[in-house]
Amino acid sequence: MTTIKLKKGFNLKLKGGLDGSAESLQATSVKVVAVVPDDFQGITPRLDKKEGDRVKAGEPIYHDKEHDSIKVVSPVAGVVKEVKRGERRKIESIVIECDGSQETVKHDIKSPVKDTLLASGLWPLMRQRPYDMVPSPEVRPRDIFVTAFDSAPLAMSLMSVAAPLMKYAAQGVKALQSLTDGNVHVCFKKGEETEVEGAQCHIVDGPHPAGNAGVQIANIAPVNKGEVVWTLDIVTLCRVGELFATGQVSFNTSVALVGECVEKPIVINTVMGCSLNDVLEGRLTCDASECRIINGNVLTGAKTPADGWLRAPYRQVTVIPEIS
């Protein structure tokens, strides 16, 4: 396992971070979730479901207009409650009302790896460099990079989120290895490293942005003109392994609620796309209207209203005072 020591960067110290005594709570039953197409850059959505249609967890709700094989799926079983549209009828979100049935799509793991990944809804959780967009199924990447830590301000440990699924990591590497002629690289934070069978493992030691995939790529195997690499995080890698071990994908996730306006920073176990109201209720030191609510971290996250949704790329909600 190689060690990469980075000196440039800076760890921004903010109030409201998780500590060793931070609780991990199971969210109350999730009633509604939403899928936001803007979370998947490079995909133009074409709906497969309409309002009133019933869906299973893992069932496609829309596909990419250019590549029909790229599916975005429902994280829960339920009914499509509303398709919210903005200017020029752009789809802003697809709201799904949960029915509590836990009915989940079962995939044929004997099908080709690429076909199974595309059908499962895990494909849009990966990114293609350059341009940081959902990978094209027509492109074979030079290498695939997996980041196993987040160095952003107040970020939680990705390895703690991935812990229940780490038994599937090697199977995830095996599946991804079939999609590239190069290597699957996994980058760990110093002190959290572990061997993953079949992967090229690295320790990346340094201040933020050491956890960013672009920084890791630049220090391990820079992308040259005409080359393409894919990136994903360790949790998604484990989900890929779970898919090829069980034929199913779980869309449960853990989100860190942090920031100066949070009464007690906490980790909440919930579902991708859940309502932020479920995450924030009763946990802030002031009214939500007086705070800035951010999906993600303070540097790269997206400002979101309190009645918004937990967006797909993020495992952190940061709440800080709003400056008037």
CSV table of C-alpha atoms in Angstrom, one decimal:
chain,number,residue,atom,x,y,z
A,1,MET,CA,0.0,0.0,0.0
A,2,THR,CA,1.6,3.3,-1.1
A,3,THR,CA,1.5,6.5,0.9
A,4,ILE,CA,1.0,9.9,-0.7
A,5,LYS,CA,1.9,12.8,1.5
A,6,LEU,CA,0.3,16.1,0.6
A,7,LYS,CA,1.4,19.5,2.1
A,8,LYS,CA,-0.7,22.0,0.3
A,9,GLY,CA,-4.3,22.6,1.5
A,10,PHE,CA,-6.1,23.8,4.6
A,11,ASN,CA,-8.5,22.2,7.1
A,12,LEU,CA,-11.2,24.8,7.8
A,13,LYS,CA,-12.2,24.6,11.5
A,14,LEU,CA,-15.9,25.3,12.1
A,15,LYS,CA,-18.2,24.9,15.0
A,16,GLY,CA,-20.7,22.0,15.2
A,17,GLY,CA,-18.7,19.0,14.1
A,18,LEU,CA,-19.2,15.4,15.1
A,19,ASP,CA,-17.2,14.0,18.0
A,20,GLY,CA,-16.4,10.6,19.4
A,21,SER,CA,-19.7,10.7,21.4
A,22,ALA,CA,-21.9,11.6,18.5
A,23,GLU,CA,-25.1,9.5,18.4
A,24,SER,CA,-26.3,7.5,15.4
A,25,LEU,CA,-30.1,7.4,15.2
A,26,GLN,CA,-32.6,5.6,13.0
A,27,ALA,CA,-34.9,8.0,11.3
A,28,THR,CA,-38.6,7.6,12.0
A,29,SER,CA,-40.5,6.0,9.1
A,30,VAL,CA,-39.8,8.0,5.9
A,31,LYS,CA,-43.1,9.0,4.3
A,32,VAL,CA,-41.9,10.7,1.1
A,33,VAL,CA,-38.7,10.9,-0.9
A,34,ALA,CA,-37.7,12.8,-4.0
A,35,VAL,CA,-35.3,12.2,-6.9
A,36,VAL,CA,-33.8,15.5,-8.3
A,37,PRO,CA,-32.5,15.1,-11.9
A,38,ASP,CA,-30.0,18.0,-11.4
A,39,ASP,CA,-28.0,15.7,-9.1
A,40,PHE,CA,-27.0,13.6,-12.2
A,41,GLN,CA,-25.0,15.9,-14.5
A,42,GLY,CA,-25.0,14.9,-18.1
A,43,ILE,CA,-28.4,13.1,-18.0
A,44,THR,CA,-31.5,14.5,-19.8
A,45,PRO,CA,-34.4,12.8,-18.2
A,46,ARG,CA,-37.2,11.1,-20.1
A,47,LEU,CA,-39.9,9.8,-17.7
A,48,ASP,CA,-40.8,6.1,-17.4
A,49,LYS,CA,-43.4,6.7,-14.8
A,50,LYS,CA,-46.2,9.2,-14.4
A,51,GLU,CA,-48.1,10.6,-11.4
A,52,GLY,CA,-50.1,7.8,-9.8
A,53,ASP,CA,-47.9,5.0,-11.0
A,54,ARG,CA,-46.7,2.5,-8.4
A,55,VAL,CA,-43.0,1.7,-8.2
A,56,LYS,CA,-40.8,-0.8,-6.4
A,57,ALA,CA,-37.5,0.2,-4.7
A,58,GLY,CA,-34.9,0.0,-7.5
A,59,GLU,CA,-37.5,0.3,-10.3
A,60,PRO,CA,-36.6,3.0,-13.0
A,61,ILE,CA,-38.5,6.2,-12.9
A,62,TYR,CA,-36.7,7.9,-15.8
A,63,HIS,CA,-33.9,7.2,-18.3
A,64,ASP,CA,-31.4,9.3,-20.2
A,65,LYS,CA,-32.7,10.7,-23.4
A,66,GLU,CA,-29.4,10.1,-25.2
A,67,HIS,CA,-28.5,6.7,-23.6
A,68,ASP,CA,-31.7,4.7,-23.0
A,69,SER,CA,-29.7,2.2,-20.9
A,70,ILE,CA,-28.9,4.7,-18.1
A,71,LYS,CA,-31.6,4.4,-15.5
A,72,VAL,CA,-32.4,6.5,-12.5
A,73,VAL,CA,-34.4,4.4,-10.0
A,74,SER,CA,-36.8,4.9,-7.0
A,75,PRO,CA,-35.0,4.5,-3.7
A,76,VAL,CA,-38.3,3.2,-2.1
A,77,ALA,CA,-41.4,1.3,-2.9
A,78,GLY,CA,-44.5,3.5,-3.2
A,79,VAL,CA,-46.5,5.7,-5.6
A,80,VAL,CA,-45.3,8.6,-7.7
A,81,LYS,CA,-47.1,11.5,-6.0
A,82,GLU,CA,-45.9,14.4,-8.0
A,83,VAL,CA,-43.6,15.4,-10.9
A,84,LYS,CA,-42.6,19.0,-10.2
A,85,ARG,CA,-41.6,21.1,-13.2
A,86,GLY,CA,-40.0,24.5,-13.6
A,87,GLU,CA,-39.4,26.8,-16.5
A,88,ARG,CA,-39.8,25.3,-19.9
A,89,ARG,CA,-41.3,22.2,-18.2
A,90,LYS,CA,-37.9,21.2,-16.8
A,91,ILE,CA,-38.3,18.3,-14.3
A,92,GLU,CA,-37.1,19.7,-10.9
A,93,SER,CA,-38.0,16.7,-8.8
A,94,ILE,CA,-40.0,13.5,-8.8
A,95,VAL,CA,-41.8,13.0,-5.4
A,96,ILE,CA,-42.6,9.4,-4.3
A,97,GLU,CA,-44.9,8.5,-1.4
A,98,CYS,CA,-43.6,5.5,0.4
A,99,ASP,CA,-46.0,2.6,1.1
A,100,GLY,CA,-43.8,0.7,3.6
A,101,SER,CA,-43.9,-2.5,1.6
A,102,GLN,CA,-40.1,-2.8,1.1
A,103,GLU,CA,-40.8,-4.4,-2.3
A,104,THR,CA,-37.5,-4.4,-4.2
A,105,VAL,CA,-36.4,-5.2,-7.8
A,106,LYS,CA,-34.3,-8.3,-8.1
A,107,HIS,CA,-31.6,-8.2,-10.7
A,108,ASP,CA,-30.1,-11.1,-12.8
A,109,ILE,CA,-26.5,-11.1,-11.7
A,110,LYS,CA,-25.5,-13.5,-14.4
A,111,SER,CA,-26.1,-10.7,-17.0
A,112,PRO,CA,-23.1,-8.7,-18.2
A,113,VAL,CA,-21.7,-6.4,-15.5
A,114,LYS,CA,-22.3,-3.2,-17.4
A,115,ASP,CA,-25.9,-4.2,-18.2
A,116,THR,CA,-26.6,-5.0,-14.5
A,117,LEU,CA,-25.1,-1.8,-13.3
A,118,LEU,CA,-27.1,0.3,-15.8
A,119,ALA,CA,-30.3,-1.4,-14.8
A,120,SER,CA,-29.7,-1.2,-11.1
A,121,GLY,CA,-29.6,2.6,-10.8
A,122,LEU,CA,-26.0,2.5,-9.4
A,123,TRP,CA,-24.5,3.8,-12.7
A,124,PRO,CA,-25.5,7.4,-12.2
A,125,LEU,CA,-23.7,7.4,-8.8
A,126,MET,CA,-20.4,7.2,-10.6
A,127,ARG,CA,-18.7,10.1,-12.3
A,128,GLN,CA,-16.5,10.5,-15.4
A,129,ARG,CA,-13.5,12.7,-15.6
A,130,PRO,CA,-13.0,15.1,-17.2
A,131,TYR,CA,-16.2,17.1,-16.8
A,132,ASP,CA,-17.4,15.2,-13.6
A,133,MET,CA,-20.5,13.8,-15.3
A,134,VAL,CA,-22.4,10.5,-15.3
A,135,PRO,CA,-20.2,8.1,-17.3
A,136,SER,CA,-21.1,7.3,-20.9
A,137,PRO,CA,-21.7,3.5,-21.4
A,138,GLU,CA,-19.9,3.8,-24.7
A,139,VAL,CA,-16.6,4.8,-23.0
A,140,ARG,CA,-14.1,2.4,-21.4
A,141,PRO,CA,-12.1,4.2,-18.7
A,142,ARG,CA,-8.4,4.1,-18.4
A,143,ASP,CA,-8.7,3.6,-14.6
A,144,ILE,CA,-11.3,3.7,-11.9
A,145,PHE,CA,-10.7,5.7,-8.7
A,146,VAL,CA,-12.5,5.1,-5.4
A,147,THR,CA,-12.2,7.6,-2.6
A,148,ALA,CA,-12.7,6.2,1.0
A,149,PHE,CA,-12.7,9.5,2.9
A,150,ASP,CA,-14.1,13.0,2.8
A,151,SER,CA,-11.7,15.8,4.0
A,152,ALA,CA,-14.3,18.6,3.6
A,153,PRO,CA,-15.2,20.8,6.7
A,154,LEU,CA,-17.4,18.9,9.3
A,155,ALA,CA,-17.5,15.8,7.0
A,156,MET,CA,-18.3,12.4,8.6
A,157,SER,CA,-16.2,9.3,8.1
A,158,LEU,CA,-17.1,7.5,4.9
A,159,MET,CA,-15.6,4.3,6.3
A,160,SER,CA,-18.1,4.4,9.2
A,161,VAL,CA,-20.9,4.6,6.6
A,162,ALA,CA,-19.4,1.8,4.5
A,163,ALA,CA,-18.6,-0.4,7.5
A,164,PRO,CA,-21.8,-2.6,7.3
A,165,LEU,CA,-21.1,-3.2,3.6
A,166,MET,CA,-17.3,-3.6,3.5
A,167,LYS,CA,-17.7,-7.4,3.2
A,168,TYR,CA,-18.9,-6.6,-0.4
A,169,ALA,CA,-16.0,-4.3,-1.3
A,170,ALA,CA,-13.8,-7.0,-3.0
A,171,GLN,CA,-16.8,-8.1,-5.1
A,172,GLY,CA,-17.4,-4.5,-6.1
A,173,VAL,CA,-13.7,-4.2,-7.2
A,174,LYS,CA,-14.0,-7.4,-9.2
A,175,ALA,CA,-17.1,-6.1,-11.1
A,176,LEU,CA,-15.5,-2.7,-11.8
A,177,GLN,CA,-12.3,-4.3,-12.9
A,178,SER,CA,-14.1,-5.9,-15.8
A,179,LEU,CA,-15.0,-2.4,-17.1
A,180,THR,CA,-11.5,-1.1,-17.4
A,181,ASP,CA,-8.1,-2.2,-18.9
A,182,GLY,CA,-6.3,-0.3,-16.1
A,183,ASN,CA,-6.6,-0.5,-12.3
A,184,VAL,CA,-9.2,0.1,-9.6
A,185,HIS,CA,-7.5,2.5,-7.2
A,186,VAL,CA,-8.9,2.9,-3.6
A,187,CYS,CA,-7.6,5.9,-1.6
A,188,PHE,CA,-7.8,5.8,2.2
A,189,LYS,CA,-7.2,8.3,5.0
A,190,LYS,CA,-4.2,7.6,7.2
A,191,GLY,CA,-5.4,5.5,10.1
A,192,GLU,CA,-8.5,4.1,8.2
A,193,GLU,CA,-6.6,2.0,5.6
A,194,THR,CA,-7.5,-1.6,4.9
A,195,GLU,CA,-6.6,-4.0,2.1
A,196,VAL,CA,-9.3,-4.5,-0.5
A,197,GLU,CA,-8.7,-7.6,-2.7
A,198,GLY,CA,-8.1,-6.8,-6.3
A,199,ALA,CA,-7.6,-3.1,-5.8
A,200,GLN,CA,-4.5,-0.8,-5.9
A,201,CYS,CA,-4.7,0.7,-2.4
A,202,HIS,CA,-3.2,4.0,-1.3
A,203,ILE,CA,-3.0,6.1,1.8
A,204,VAL,CA,-3.5,9.8,1.1
A,205,ASP,CA,-2.2,11.9,4.1
A,206,GLY,CA,-2.7,15.7,4.2
A,207,PRO,CA,-5.2,18.6,4.7
A,208,HIS,CA,-8.3,19.3,2.6
A,209,PRO,CA,-8.7,18.8,-0.4
A,210,ALA,CA,-6.8,15.5,0.1
A,211,GLY,CA,-10.2,13.6,0.0
A,212,ASN,CA,-11.1,15.0,-3.4
A,213,ALA,CA,-11.0,12.5,-6.2
A,214,GLY,CA,-9.3,15.0,-8.6
A,215,VAL,CA,-6.4,15.5,-6.1
A,216,GLN,CA,-6.0,11.8,-5.7
A,217,ILE,CA,-6.0,11.2,-9.4
A,218,ALA,CA,-3.4,14.0,-10.0
A,219,ASN,CA,-1.0,12.4,-7.5
A,220,ILE,CA,-1.4,8.8,-8.5
A,221,ALA,CA,-2.0,8.7,-12.3
A,222,PRO,CA,-2.9,12.1,-13.9
A,223,VAL,CA,-5.4,12.2,-16.7
A,224,ASN,CA,-3.7,13.0,-20.0
A,225,LYS,CA,-5.4,14.5,-23.1
A,226,GLY,CA,-7.9,12.0,-24.6
A,227,GLU,CA,-8.0,9.8,-21.5
A,228,VAL,CA,-11.1,9.2,-19.4
A,229,VAL,CA,-11.3,7.9,-15.8
A,230,TRP,CA,-14.2,7.1,-13.5
A,231,THR,CA,-14.7,8.0,-9.9
A,232,LEU,CA,-16.9,6.9,-7.0
A,233,ASP,CA,-16.8,6.6,-3.3
A,234,ILE,CA,-16.3,3.6,-1.1
A,235,VAL,CA,-20.0,3.4,-0.1
A,236,THR,CA,-21.0,3.1,-3.8
A,237,LEU,CA,-18.2,0.5,-4.4
A,238,CYS,CA,-19.7,-1.6,-1.6
A,239,ARG,CA,-23.2,-1.2,-3.1
A,240,VAL,CA,-21.9,-2.5,-6.4
A,241,GLY,CA,-20.5,-5.5,-4.6
A,242,GLU,CA,-23.8,-6.0,-2.7
A,243,LEU,CA,-25.6,-5.9,-6.1
A,244,PHE,CA,-23.5,-8.8,-7.5
A,245,ALA,CA,-23.7,-10.7,-4.3
A,246,THR,CA,-27.4,-10.5,-3.6
A,247,GLY,CA,-29.0,-9.2,-6.8
A,248,GLN,CA,-30.5,-6.3,-4.9
A,249,VAL,CA,-29.5,-2.7,-4.0
A,250,SER,CA,-30.2,-1.0,-0.7
A,251,PHE,CA,-30.8,2.8,-0.9
A,252,ASN,CA,-30.5,3.3,2.8
A,253,THR,CA,-27.9,5.9,3.8
A,254,SER,CA,-26.4,7.7,6.7
A,255,VAL,CA,-26.3,11.5,6.8
A,256,ALA,CA,-24.4,13.7,9.3
A,257,LEU,CA,-26.4,16.7,10.6
A,258,VAL,CA,-23.7,19.3,11.5
A,259,GLY,CA,-23.0,23.0,11.8
A,260,GLU,CA,-23.2,25.9,14.3
A,261,CYS,CA,-27.0,25.9,14.3
A,262,VAL,CA,-27.4,22.3,15.2
A,263,GLU,CA,-28.2,21.7,18.8
A,264,LYS,CA,-26.4,18.3,18.9
A,265,PRO,CA,-24.5,17.1,15.8
A,266,ILE,CA,-25.7,13.6,15.0
A,267,VAL,CA,-25.7,10.9,12.4
A,268,ILE,CA,-29.1,9.9,11.1
A,269,ASN,CA,-29.8,6.6,9.3
A,270,THR,CA,-32.4,7.2,6.6
A,271,VAL,CA,-33.1,6.8,2.9
A,272,MET,CA,-31.6,8.6,-0.1
A,273,GLY,CA,-33.8,11.5,-1.1
A,274,CYS,CA,-35.7,11.8,2.2
A,275,SER,CA,-37.3,15.1,3.2
A,276,LEU,CA,-35.0,17.5,5.0
A,277,ASN,CA,-37.8,18.2,7.4
A,278,ASP,CA,-37.4,14.7,8.8
A,279,VAL,CA,-33.7,15.3,9.3
A,280,LEU,CA,-33.9,18.8,10.8
A,281,GLU,CA,-37.1,18.6,12.9
A,282,GLY,CA,-36.4,19.5,16.6
A,283,ARG,CA,-32.6,19.5,16.1
A,284,LEU,CA,-31.8,23.2,15.5
A,285,THR,CA,-31.0,25.9,17.9
A,286,CYS,CA,-33.0,28.5,16.0
A,287,ASP,CA,-35.8,28.7,13.4
A,288,ALA,CA,-34.9,27.2,10.1
A,289,SER,CA,-35.7,30.5,8.4
A,290,GLU,CA,-32.8,32.1,10.2
A,291,CYS,CA,-30.3,29.5,9.0
A,292,ARG,CA,-28.5,28.6,5.9
A,293,ILE,CA,-29.2,24.9,5.2
A,294,ILE,CA,-26.6,23.3,2.9
A,295,ASN,CA,-26.8,19.9,1.2
A,296,GLY,CA,-23.1,19.0,1.6
A,297,ASN,CA,-20.3,21.1,3.0
A,298,VAL,CA,-19.9,24.8,3.2
A,299,LEU,CA,-17.4,24.9,0.3
A,300,THR,CA,-19.1,22.9,-2.4
A,301,GLY,CA,-22.6,22.1,-1.1
A,302,ALA,CA,-25.9,23.4,-2.4
A,303,LYS,CA,-28.1,25.8,-0.5
A,304,THR,CA,-31.5,24.1,0.1
A,305,PRO,CA,-34.8,25.2,1.7
A,306,ALA,CA,-35.9,23.5,4.9
A,307,ASP,CA,-38.7,21.8,2.9
A,308,GLY,CA,-36.2,20.4,0.4
A,309,TRP,CA,-34.7,17.0,0.0
A,310,LEU,CA,-31.5,15.1,0.9
A,311,ARG,CA,-29.7,15.3,-2.5
A,312,ALA,CA,-28.2,12.2,-4.0
A,313,PRO,CA,-24.4,13.1,-4.0
A,314,TYR,CA,-24.4,14.2,-0.3
A,315,ARG,CA,-24.1,12.4,3.1
A,316,GLN,CA,-23.9,15.6,5.1
A,317,VAL,CA,-26.4,18.5,5.9
A,318,THR,CA,-24.7,21.6,7.3
A,319,VAL,CA,-26.7,24.3,9.0
A,320,ILE,CA,-25.0,27.6,9.8
A,321,PRO,CA,-26.2,31.1,10.6
A,322,GLU,CA,-27.5,33.1,7.7
A,323,ILE,CA,-25.7,36.4,7.2
A,324,SER,CA,-28.1,39.2,6.3
